[in-house]
Structures are given as structure tokens and as C-alpha cells.
Coordinates of C-alpha atoms and ligand atoms in Angstrom, one line a residue:
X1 CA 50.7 -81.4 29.1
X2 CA 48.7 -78.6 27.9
X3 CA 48.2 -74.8 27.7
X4 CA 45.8 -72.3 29.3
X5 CA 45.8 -68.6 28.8
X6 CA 46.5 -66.0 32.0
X7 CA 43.2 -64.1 31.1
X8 CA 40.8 -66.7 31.4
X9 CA 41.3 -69.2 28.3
X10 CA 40.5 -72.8 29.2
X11 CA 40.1 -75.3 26.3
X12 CA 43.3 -76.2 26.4
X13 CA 46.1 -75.7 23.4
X14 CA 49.2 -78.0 22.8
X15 CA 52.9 -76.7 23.2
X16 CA 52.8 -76.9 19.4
X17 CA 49.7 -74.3 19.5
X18 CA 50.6 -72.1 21.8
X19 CA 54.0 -71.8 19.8
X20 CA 52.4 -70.6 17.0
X21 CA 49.6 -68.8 18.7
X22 CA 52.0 -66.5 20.7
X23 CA 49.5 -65.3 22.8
X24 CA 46.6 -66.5 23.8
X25 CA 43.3 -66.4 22.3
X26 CA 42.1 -64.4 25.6
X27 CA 44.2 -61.5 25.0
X28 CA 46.8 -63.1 27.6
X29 CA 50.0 -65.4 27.9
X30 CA 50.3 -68.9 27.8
X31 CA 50.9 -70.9 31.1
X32 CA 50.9 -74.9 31.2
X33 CA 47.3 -76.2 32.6
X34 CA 49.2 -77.1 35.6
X35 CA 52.7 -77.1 37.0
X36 CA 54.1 -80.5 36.3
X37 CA 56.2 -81.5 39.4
X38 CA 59.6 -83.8 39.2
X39 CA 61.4 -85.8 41.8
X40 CA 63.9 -83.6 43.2
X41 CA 66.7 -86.0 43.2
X42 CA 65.8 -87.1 39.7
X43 CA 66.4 -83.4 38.8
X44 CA 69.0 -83.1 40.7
X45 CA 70.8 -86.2 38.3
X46 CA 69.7 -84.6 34.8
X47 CA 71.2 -81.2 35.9
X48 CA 74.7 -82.5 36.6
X49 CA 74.5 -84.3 32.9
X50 CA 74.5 -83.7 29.8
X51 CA 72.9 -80.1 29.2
X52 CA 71.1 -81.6 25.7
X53 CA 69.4 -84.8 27.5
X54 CA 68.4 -82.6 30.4
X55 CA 67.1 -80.4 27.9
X56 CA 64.9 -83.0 26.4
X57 CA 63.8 -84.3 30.0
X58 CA 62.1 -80.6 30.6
X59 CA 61.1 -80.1 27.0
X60 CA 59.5 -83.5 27.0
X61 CA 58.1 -82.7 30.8
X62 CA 56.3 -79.4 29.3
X63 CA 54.6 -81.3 26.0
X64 CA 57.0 -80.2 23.4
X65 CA 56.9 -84.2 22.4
X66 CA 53.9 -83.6 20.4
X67 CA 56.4 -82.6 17.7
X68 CA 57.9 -85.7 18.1
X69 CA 61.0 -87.0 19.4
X70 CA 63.3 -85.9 16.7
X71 CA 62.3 -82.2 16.7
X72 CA 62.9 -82.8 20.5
X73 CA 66.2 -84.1 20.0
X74 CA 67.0 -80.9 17.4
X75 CA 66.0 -78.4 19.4
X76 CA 68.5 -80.0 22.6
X77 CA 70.8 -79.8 20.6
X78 CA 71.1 -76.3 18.8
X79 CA 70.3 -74.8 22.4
X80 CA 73.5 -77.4 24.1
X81 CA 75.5 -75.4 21.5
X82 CA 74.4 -72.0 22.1
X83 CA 74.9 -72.9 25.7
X84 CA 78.3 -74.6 26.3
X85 CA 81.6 -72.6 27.1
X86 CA 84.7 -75.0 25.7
X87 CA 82.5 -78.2 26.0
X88 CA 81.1 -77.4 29.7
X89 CA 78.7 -74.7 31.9
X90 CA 80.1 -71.6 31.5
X91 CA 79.8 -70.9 35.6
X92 CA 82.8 -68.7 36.6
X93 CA 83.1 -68.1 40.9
X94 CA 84.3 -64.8 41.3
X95 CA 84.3 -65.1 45.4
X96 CA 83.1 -67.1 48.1
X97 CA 79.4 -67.2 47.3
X98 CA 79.0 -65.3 44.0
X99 CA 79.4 -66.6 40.4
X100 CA 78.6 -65.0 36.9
X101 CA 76.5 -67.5 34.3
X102 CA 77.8 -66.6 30.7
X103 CA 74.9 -67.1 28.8
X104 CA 76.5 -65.6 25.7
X105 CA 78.4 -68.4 23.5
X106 CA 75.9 -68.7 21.3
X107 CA 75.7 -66.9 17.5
X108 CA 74.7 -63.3 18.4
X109 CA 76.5 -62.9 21.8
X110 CA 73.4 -62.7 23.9
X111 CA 71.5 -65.0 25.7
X112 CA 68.1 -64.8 23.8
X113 CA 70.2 -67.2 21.3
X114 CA 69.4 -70.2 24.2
X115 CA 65.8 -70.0 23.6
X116 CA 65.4 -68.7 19.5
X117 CA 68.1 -71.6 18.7
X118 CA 65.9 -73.6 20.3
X119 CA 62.9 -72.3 19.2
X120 CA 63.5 -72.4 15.2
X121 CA 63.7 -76.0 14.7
X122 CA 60.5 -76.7 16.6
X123 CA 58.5 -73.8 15.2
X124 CA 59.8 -75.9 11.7
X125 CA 58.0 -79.2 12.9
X126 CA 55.2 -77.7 13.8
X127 CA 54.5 -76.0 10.7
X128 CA 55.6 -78.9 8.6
X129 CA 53.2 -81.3 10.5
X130 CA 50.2 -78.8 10.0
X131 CA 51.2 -78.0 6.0
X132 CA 51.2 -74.2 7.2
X133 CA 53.4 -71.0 6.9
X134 CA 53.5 -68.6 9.6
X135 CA 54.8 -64.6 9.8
X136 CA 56.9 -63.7 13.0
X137 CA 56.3 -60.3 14.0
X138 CA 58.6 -59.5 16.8
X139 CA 59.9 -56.4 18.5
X140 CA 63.6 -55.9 19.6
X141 CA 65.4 -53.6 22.2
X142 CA 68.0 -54.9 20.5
X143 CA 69.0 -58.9 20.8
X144 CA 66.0 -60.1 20.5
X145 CA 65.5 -59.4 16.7
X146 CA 69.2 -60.3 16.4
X147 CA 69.0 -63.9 17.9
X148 CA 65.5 -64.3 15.8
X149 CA 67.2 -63.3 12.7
X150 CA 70.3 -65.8 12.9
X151 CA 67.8 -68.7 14.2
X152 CA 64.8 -67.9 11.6
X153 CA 66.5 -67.1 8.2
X154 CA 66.3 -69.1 5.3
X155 CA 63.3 -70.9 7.4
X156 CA 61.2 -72.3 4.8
X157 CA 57.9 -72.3 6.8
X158 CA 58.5 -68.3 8.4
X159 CA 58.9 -65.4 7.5
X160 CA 60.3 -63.0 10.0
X161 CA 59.5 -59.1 10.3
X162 CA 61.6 -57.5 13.2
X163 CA 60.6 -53.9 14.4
X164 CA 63.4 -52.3 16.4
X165 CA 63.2 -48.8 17.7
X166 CA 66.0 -46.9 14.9
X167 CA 68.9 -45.2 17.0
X168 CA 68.0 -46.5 20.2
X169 CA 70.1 -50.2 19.7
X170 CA 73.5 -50.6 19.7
X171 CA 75.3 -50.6 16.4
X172 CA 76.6 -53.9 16.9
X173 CA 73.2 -55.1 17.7
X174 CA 71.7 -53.6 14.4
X175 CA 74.1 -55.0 12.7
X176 CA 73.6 -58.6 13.8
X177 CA 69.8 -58.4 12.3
X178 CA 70.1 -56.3 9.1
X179 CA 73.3 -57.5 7.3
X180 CA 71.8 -61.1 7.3
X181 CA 70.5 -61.6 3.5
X182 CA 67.8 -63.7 3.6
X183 CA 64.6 -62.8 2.1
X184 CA 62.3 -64.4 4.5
X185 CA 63.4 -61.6 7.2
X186 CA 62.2 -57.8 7.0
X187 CA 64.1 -55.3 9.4
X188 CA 61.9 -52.4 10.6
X189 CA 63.2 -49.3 12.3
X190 CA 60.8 -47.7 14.0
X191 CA 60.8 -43.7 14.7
X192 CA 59.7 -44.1 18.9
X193 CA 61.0 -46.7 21.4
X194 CA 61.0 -50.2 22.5
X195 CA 57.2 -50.0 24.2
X196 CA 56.2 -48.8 20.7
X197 CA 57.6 -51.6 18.7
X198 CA 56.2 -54.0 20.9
X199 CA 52.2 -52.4 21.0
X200 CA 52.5 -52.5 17.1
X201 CA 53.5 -56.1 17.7
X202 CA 50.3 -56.9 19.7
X203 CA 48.5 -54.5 17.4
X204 CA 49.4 -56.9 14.2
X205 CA 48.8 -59.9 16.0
X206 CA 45.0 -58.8 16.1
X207 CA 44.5 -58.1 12.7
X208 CA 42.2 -59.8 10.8
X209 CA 43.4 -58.9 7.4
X210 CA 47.2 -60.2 8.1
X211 CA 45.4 -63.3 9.2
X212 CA 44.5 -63.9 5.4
X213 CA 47.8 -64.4 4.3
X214 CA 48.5 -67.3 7.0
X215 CA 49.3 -67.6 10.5
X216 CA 50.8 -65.0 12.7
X217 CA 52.5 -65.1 15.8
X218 CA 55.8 -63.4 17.8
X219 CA 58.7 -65.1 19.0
X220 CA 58.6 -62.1 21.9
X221 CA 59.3 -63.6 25.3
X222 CA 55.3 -63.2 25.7
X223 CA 55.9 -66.8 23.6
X224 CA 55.6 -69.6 26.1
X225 CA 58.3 -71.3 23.3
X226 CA 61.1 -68.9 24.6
X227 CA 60.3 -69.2 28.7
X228 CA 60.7 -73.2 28.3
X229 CA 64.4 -72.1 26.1
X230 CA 65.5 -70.7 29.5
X231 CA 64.6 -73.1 32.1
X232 CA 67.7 -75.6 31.8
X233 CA 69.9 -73.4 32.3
X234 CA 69.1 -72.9 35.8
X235 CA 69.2 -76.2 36.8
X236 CA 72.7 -76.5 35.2
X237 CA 74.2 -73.8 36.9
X238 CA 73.1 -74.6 40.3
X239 CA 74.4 -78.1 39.8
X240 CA 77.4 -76.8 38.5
X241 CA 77.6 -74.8 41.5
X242 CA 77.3 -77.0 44.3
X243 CA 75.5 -75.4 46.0
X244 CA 72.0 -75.8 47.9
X245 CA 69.4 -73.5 46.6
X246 CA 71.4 -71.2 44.8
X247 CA 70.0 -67.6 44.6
X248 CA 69.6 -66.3 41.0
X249 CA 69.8 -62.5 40.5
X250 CA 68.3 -61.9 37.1
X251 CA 69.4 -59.0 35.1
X252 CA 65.5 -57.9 34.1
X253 CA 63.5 -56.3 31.0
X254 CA 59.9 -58.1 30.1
X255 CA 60.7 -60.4 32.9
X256 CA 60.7 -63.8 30.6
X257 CA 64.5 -64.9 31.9
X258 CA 63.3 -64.2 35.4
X259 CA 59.9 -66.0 34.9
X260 CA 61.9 -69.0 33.2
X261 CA 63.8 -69.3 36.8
X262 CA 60.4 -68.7 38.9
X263 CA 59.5 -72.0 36.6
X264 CA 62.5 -73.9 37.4
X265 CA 61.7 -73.6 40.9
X266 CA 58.3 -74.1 40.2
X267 CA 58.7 -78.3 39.3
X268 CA 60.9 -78.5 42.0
X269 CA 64.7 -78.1 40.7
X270 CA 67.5 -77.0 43.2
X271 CA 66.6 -73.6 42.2
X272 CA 66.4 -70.5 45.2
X273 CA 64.9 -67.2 45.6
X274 CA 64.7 -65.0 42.8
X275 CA 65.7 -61.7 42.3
X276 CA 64.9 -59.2 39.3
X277 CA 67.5 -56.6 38.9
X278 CA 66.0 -53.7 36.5
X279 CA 67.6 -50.3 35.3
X280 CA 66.1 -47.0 35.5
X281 CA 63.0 -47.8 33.6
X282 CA 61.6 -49.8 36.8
X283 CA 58.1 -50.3 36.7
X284 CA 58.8 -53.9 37.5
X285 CA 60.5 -53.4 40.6
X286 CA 58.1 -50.6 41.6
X287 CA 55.0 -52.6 41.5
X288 CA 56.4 -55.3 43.5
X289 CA 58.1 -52.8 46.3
X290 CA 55.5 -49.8 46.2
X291 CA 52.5 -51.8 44.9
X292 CA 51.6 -49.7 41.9
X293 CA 52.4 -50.4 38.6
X294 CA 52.4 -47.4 36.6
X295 CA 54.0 -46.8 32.9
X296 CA 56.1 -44.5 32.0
X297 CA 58.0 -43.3 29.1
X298 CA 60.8 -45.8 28.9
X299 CA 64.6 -43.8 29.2
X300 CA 67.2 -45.0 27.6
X301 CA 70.1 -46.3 29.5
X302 CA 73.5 -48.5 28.9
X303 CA 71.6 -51.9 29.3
X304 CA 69.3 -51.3 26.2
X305 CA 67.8 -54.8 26.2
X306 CA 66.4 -54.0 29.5
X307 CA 64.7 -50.6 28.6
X308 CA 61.6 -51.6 29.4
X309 CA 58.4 -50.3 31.0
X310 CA 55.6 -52.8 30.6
X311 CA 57.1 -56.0 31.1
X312 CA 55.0 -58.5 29.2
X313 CA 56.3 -61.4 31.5
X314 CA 54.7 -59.6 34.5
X315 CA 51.3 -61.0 33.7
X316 CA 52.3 -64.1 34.0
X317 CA 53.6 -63.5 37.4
X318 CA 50.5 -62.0 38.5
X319 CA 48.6 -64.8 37.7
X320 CA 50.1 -67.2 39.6
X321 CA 50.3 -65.0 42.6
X322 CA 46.8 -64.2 42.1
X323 CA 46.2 -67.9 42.5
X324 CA 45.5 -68.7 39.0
X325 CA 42.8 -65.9 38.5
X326 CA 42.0 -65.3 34.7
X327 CA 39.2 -62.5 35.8
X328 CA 41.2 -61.1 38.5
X329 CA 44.0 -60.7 36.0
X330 CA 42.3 -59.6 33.2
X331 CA 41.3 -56.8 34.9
X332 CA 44.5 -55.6 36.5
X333 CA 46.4 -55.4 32.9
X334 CA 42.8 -54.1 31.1
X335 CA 43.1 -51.5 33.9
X336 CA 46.8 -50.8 32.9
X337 CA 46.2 -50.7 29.5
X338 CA 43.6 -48.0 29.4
X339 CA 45.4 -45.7 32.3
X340 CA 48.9 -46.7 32.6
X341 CA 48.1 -46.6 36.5
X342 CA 47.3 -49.8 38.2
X343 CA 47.6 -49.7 42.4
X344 CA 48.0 -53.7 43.2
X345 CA 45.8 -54.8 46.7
X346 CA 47.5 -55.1 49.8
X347 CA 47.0 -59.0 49.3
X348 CA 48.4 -59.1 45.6
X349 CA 51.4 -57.2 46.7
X350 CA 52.4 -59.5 49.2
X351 CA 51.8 -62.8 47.4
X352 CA 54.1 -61.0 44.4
X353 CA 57.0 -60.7 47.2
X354 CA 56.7 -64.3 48.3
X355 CA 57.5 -65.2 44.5
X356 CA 60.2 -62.6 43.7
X357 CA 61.9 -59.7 45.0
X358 CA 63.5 -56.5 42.5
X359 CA 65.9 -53.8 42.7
X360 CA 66.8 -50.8 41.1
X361 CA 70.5 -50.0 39.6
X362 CA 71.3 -46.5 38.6
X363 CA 73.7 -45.8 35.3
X364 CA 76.1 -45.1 37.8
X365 CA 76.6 -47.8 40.1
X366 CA 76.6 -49.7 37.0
X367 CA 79.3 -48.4 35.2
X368 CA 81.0 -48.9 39.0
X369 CA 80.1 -51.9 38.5
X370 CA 81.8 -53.0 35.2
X371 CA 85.2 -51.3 36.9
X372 CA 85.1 -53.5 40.2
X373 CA 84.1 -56.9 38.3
X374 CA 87.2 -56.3 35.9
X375 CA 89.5 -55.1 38.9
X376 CA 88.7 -57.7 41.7
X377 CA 88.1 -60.3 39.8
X378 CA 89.6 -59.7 35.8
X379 CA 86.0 -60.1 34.1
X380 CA 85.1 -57.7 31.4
X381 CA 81.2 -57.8 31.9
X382 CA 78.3 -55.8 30.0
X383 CA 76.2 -53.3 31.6
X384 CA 72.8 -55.8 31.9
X385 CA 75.5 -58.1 33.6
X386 CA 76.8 -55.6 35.6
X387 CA 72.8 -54.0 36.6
X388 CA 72.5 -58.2 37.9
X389 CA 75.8 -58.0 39.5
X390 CA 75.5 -54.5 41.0
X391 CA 72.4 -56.3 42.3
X392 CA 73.7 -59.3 43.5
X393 CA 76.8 -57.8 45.7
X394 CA 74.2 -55.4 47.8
X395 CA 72.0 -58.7 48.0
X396 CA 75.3 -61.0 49.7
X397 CA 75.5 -61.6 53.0
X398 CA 76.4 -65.3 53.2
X399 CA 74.1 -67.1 50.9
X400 CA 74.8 -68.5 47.1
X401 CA 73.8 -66.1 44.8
X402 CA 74.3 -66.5 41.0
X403 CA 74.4 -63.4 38.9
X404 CA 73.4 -64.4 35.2
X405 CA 75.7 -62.7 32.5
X406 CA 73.3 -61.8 29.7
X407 CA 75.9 -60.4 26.6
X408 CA 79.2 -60.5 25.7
X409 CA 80.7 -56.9 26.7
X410 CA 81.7 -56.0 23.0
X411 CA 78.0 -55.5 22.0
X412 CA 78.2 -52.3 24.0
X413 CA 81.9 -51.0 23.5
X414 CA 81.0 -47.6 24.8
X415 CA 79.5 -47.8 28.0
X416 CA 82.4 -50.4 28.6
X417 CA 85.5 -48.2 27.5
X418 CA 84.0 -45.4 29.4
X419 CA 83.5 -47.9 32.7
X420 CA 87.3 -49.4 32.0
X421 CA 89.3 -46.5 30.3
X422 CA 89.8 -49.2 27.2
X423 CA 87.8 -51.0 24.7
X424 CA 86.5 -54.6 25.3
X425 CA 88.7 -57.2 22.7
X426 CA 86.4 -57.6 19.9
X427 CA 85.7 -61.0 19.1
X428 CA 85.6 -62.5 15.4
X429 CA 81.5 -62.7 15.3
X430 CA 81.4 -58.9 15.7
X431 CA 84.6 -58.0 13.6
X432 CA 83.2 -59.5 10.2
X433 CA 79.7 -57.6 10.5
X434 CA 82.0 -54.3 9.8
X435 CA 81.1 -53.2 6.1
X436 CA 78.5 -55.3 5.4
X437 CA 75.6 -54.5 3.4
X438 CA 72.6 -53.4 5.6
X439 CA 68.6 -53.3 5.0
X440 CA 66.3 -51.5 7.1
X441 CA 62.6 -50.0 6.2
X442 CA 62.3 -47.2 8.3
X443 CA 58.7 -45.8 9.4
X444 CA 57.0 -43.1 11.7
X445 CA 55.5 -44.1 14.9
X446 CA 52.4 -45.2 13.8
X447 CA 50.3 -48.4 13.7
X448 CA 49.3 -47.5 10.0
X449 CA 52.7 -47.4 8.7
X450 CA 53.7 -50.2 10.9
X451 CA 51.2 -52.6 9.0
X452 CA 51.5 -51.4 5.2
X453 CA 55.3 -52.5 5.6
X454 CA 54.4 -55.6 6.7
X455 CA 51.5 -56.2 4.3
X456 CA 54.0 -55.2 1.5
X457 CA 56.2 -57.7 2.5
X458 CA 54.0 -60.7 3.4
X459 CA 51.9 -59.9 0.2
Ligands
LIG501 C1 66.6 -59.4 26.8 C2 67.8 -59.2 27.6 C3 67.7 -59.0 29.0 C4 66.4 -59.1 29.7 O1 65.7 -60.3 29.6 P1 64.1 -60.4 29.8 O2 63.8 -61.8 29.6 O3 63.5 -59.4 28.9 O4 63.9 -59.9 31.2 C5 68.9 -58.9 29.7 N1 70.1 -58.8 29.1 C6 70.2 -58.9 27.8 C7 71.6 -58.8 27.2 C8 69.1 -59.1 27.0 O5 69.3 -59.2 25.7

């Protein structure tokens, strides 16, 4: 199994290139040559096992054995372990019909732990097999850069840099990334927001002169490395579930957890419809319900990790409901990166509804939200949860539908308290970051400061 880019890239790459690459050498994202397709009843089997082995049955399905079976057998692991509530699927029914997913036991409380835990040991092999060192540049709304951080430090093959837009992450997030001492990680807080962070990201991927000191790459969800972090999970929970076809209602920023269920259904797993549930920075759910994707200055809101107004993830959507058109793709996100302003055709419109469907959630109905889950049901959930679960009670009439819980509600004490009247219990993870020592190089919004820090750092 092999790698092609969504822009037109053909000579095909190896999982353990387009791991490193990040993106791809056509200016796109990584997507495998084809979609390899599985027995459904086989699936069916692995899902109801053991989450590591059917985590090595996918990762092995998608190439990731060209690292060899032991760095298979690592990575399985460290994401079992990030992934397992009290030794089984953390899948909680709330009512007939509708359960949450915790996908939050993991080191920083979030669910991009699943994928970075993953992730690190792999990126290891690969750079151990090839003799190289790499630099991770990586932007953060806010877990991102915190699960990066706890899965990359003290790597000795990476070094990370983490931009993070100052002010606009929750403390508890900020403090997950910059108390961690290790000096192969460099905290940036950038002066602007998230859709900053992440163009000085693709900026610095580009640049020849960083490519002098050694490979560069991101561990952003635009990495092919993180989708495949995210796929077992679905398989589990529906298993878990019982039911047939389970809808997932995806609480939804650059689109990567979403596009990791679009896969699962993709090879054939017990695996529904899909729906993204965005807050109010929704260019996402725009394009796919108005048909024009335009950007706009992101806003911030309660569900910070999902503040986000060019989803990178979206590109890989539209290739495949372009029909696997590199030229036809390339020219819709060229478009949209020179105007901001893309109106999708009538066709392209339709064949993104036949993949996914998206919904809006207001601050409002979200913080409602956080007060009915705790008072019909006892859960103390986050707002992204609660955007997914808002979501996923207007979308109920009858079928299965599985809300996926993204963070534990303690990362964002006060939307929470304000939603419940008190405070969410602080577990032990969050309590010993108090008083810590932090580092952070702050900079201006601006490409040029963006990559002196860096060059300073990587020398
Ligand atoms: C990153 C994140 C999301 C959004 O996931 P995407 O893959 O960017 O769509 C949702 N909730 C939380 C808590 C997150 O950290």
C-alpha cells in the first residue's frame, strides 16, 4: 500500500514517506493509491477484539509494515492505552439510540493523544531506519501541540516546535505543552489566531533554507500518520455498540477525526453516515450546505480546538468526491487560497453531501447542551462534546447515532461552571501542572519572525 497526493502527485510514496513528508510534494495531502477493501465480517471480528491487534490489522492494511512489525506492535500499543477506559471501550449509552465515545483517557485529556501516541514511536523507526533527524513544526488551537509535546519529547530523532496562537488556548491546555522540559520541544505563542499558526506552518514547510538543517514535516492532521491514529476507534465503538451502522456525529475543526470515520467506512467496517458538527466558525458546514466555501476570520468560541476556518482535512474530502481529481482539486483550494471565495459546482456539491452531512451549533445551544447532558443523563461533558451532542440529539429520530467525546470537561473549567453553576472535578493530570515552570517564545504575526525562532532553535 502506497501514497498519492490530492493535487496531482503520482509516483507513489510509502506510509513511512508520507509520515515524514507531511504533505505532499504537490502542494496537497496524502491519500493511499487506493482504498484497500476488507471482508466485512472479518472486520466485524477484529472490532469486537482486542483494540491493539485490531489496531495492527488496519495499520498493517494501510502499509505502516514497512517499519516493520515491531514498530507496528509499538505503536498498537501506546494508542490501546491512550484509548481504553478501566481495561475496555469507553462507550457510555445515554438513551435508546445515543451514546457518547470518551476519547480522552489518554495523557493530555484529549483525543489527539489516540493518534500522536501512536504516531511517535513510528515516526522513531522511520527515522532510525533512514539515519535521519527530522523538525516537527506544528500549529495548535490548543491539544494538538499538547498531545505532540507529551508523545515527541525527549525523541531522539525530532525535534518539535509548536506554534499556538497566545491567549486564545485554554490555560490548562498551554500548560500541558509549555511546562514539559525537554529540550527537543520549542513552544511558540503567536500574536494572531489559529489560521495564522497553521499558514506559518505550511509556509516553513516550503522553505528551502530549513531544509538544510534536515527534514521537515508537521504532525498537523494534514499528516496522513494522524488520520490512520483515528480509524480504529470507530470500528470499536460500533462493535461495542451493537448496533448496525451506527451513525457518528463528529464534533469538527480541520475535519481529520471526521475524515478518519469517512475512512473507516471507506474499507468497509460497520461504520454509518457521517456527520460533522462545527461551531460558529463554519466554513465547513457552509460549503457543504450552501456550496461556497468562503474564509473568514476565525471567532473565538468555547470549543477552541474547533476554531477553525480552513479546514485542512477538507481537501481530502474533495478529492474523493471529485472522483479522485488532482487537477480539479488543485484548482478549487489554488482558487481559495488566492481569494478566500470558492463557489463549489452544482455537481461537486452534491457528491460532498452523498459523503457527509454538517451542522452548525451556536455558543448557546452549547452551553444548553453541557446542562441537559449532566441533568438527564449525569455526564459532565466539554463544549466540543457538547457542539457533537447538541448535533446529534436534533439529528435522532430512531437511528444509532454515536456522538464522539473529544476532551475531558476540566480542560475548559469556565465554559463548564458557567453551563453547570459548579466547576468540573479536576483530575490529578491537570492538578500537578499548577506552578510549574513555563517556556514560551512569543512573536508578532509575521512569517519573518515565525522563522528566525525556529532557525534559532534548529540551528
Ligand atoms: C482537535 C479537536 C477537535 C476537532 O478535530 P478535527 O480533527 O480537527 O476535526 C475536536 N475536539 C477536540 C477536543 C479537539 O482537540
Amino acid at each position: 500500500m502506497n501514497y498519492i497526493g490530492t493535487r496531482g502527485f503520482h509516483n507513489h510514496r510509502t506510509f513511512a514517506g508520507a509520515l515524514l513528508d507531511g504533505l505532499a510534494p504537490d502542494g496537497g495531502l496524502y491519500v493511499p493509491q487506493s482504498w484497500p477493501s476488507l471482508d466485512a465480517a472479518e472486520l466485524a471480528t477484529a472490532a469486537k477484539g482486542d483494540y491493539g491487534v485490531l489496531t495492527e490489522k488496519l495499520l498493517t492494511l494501510f502499509g505502516v509494515d514497512v517499519l516493520g512489525a515491531e514498530a507496528v506492535k509499538a505503536a498498537a500499543a501506546k494508542t490501546k492505552a491512550a484509548f481504553l477506559r478501566n481495561g475496555e471501550t469507553p462507550l457510555t449509552q445515554v438513551e435508546d439510540n445515543l451514546w457518547i465515545l470518551e476519547l480522552w483517557h489518554g495523557p493530555t485529556l484529549a483525543f489527539k493523544d489516540m493518534a500522536m501516541q501512536m504516531i511517535a514511536p513510528l515516526t522513531d523507526a522511520a527515522l532510525s531506519q533512514r539515519g535521519e533527524k527530522l523538525t516537527l513544526v506544528t500549529a495548535t488551537s490548543g491539544d494538538t501541540g499538547a498531545a505532540a509535546v507529551r508523545a515527541f519529547a525527549g525523541s531522539a530523532h525530532v525535534r518539535l516546535v509548536v506554534f499556538h496562537p497566545l491567549g486564545r488556548v485554554s490555560p490548562v491546555q498551554r500548560l500541558q505543552m509549555t511546562t514539559v522540559e525537554a529540550d527537543n520541544v520549542l513552544n511558540i505563542g503567536v500574536e494572531g489566531d489559529f489560521d495564522d499558526c497553521q499558514r506559518f506552518v505550511k509556509q516553513l514547510l516550503g522553505e528551502a533554507s530549513l531544509k538544510e538543517t534536515g527534514l521537515i514535516s508537521s504532525v498537523n492532521s494534514i499528516n496522513w500518520g494522524r488520520l490512520l491514529g483515528q480509524v480504529p476507534y470507530y470500528l470499536a465503538a460500533a462493535a461495542a455498540s451493537g448496533a448496525d451502522h451506527p451513525e457518528f456525529v463528529v464534533p469538527t475543526g480541520n475535519f481529520g477525526d471526521a475524515f478518519a470515520g469517512w475512512a473507516g467506512r471507506k474499507i468497509g467496517a460497520n461504520v454509518g453516515h457521517l456527520h460533522a458538527a462545527v461551531n460558529s466558525n463554519d466554513a465547513l458546514s457552509q460549503a457543504i450546505n450552501t456550496g461556497r466555501y468562503v474564509r473568514h476570520q476565525a471567532t473565538p468560541t468555547a470549543s477552541v480546538s474547533m476554531d477553525v476556518q480552513a479546514p485542512s482535512n477538507f481537501e481530502r474530502l474533495v478529492f474523493e468526491a471529485s472522483g479522485r481529481e488532482g487537477a480539479a482539486t488543485k484548482a478549487l483550494f489554488d482558487t481559495f487560497a488566492a481569494d478566500g471565495d470558492v463557489t463549489l459546482s452544482a455537481d461537486m456539491q452534491s457528491a460532498l453531501k452523498a459523503e457527509v452531512s454538517a451542522s452548525t451549533v451556536s455558543e448557546e445551544t452549547t452551553k444548553k447542551t453541557i446542562k441537559h447532558a449532566y441533568d438527564a443523563w449525569g455526564q459532565v461533558i466539554c463544549p466540543h462534546t457538547a457542539v457533537a451532542v447538541a448535533a446529534a440529539l436534533e439529528r435522532k429520530s430512531g437511528k444509532p447515532i454515536i456522538a464522539l467525546s473529544t476532551a475531558h470537561a476540566a480542560k475548559f473549567p469556565e465554559f463548564v461552571t458557567e453551563a453547570l453553576g459548579f466547576a468540573p472535578e479536576v483530575p490529578e493530570a491537570i492538578q500537578v501542572l499548577y506552578g510549574r515552570k513555563e517556556t514560551i517564545t512569543p512573536i508578532k504575526n509575521d512569517y519573518a519572525a515565525a522563522l528566525a525562532a525556529v532557525k534559532g532553535f534548529v540551528g
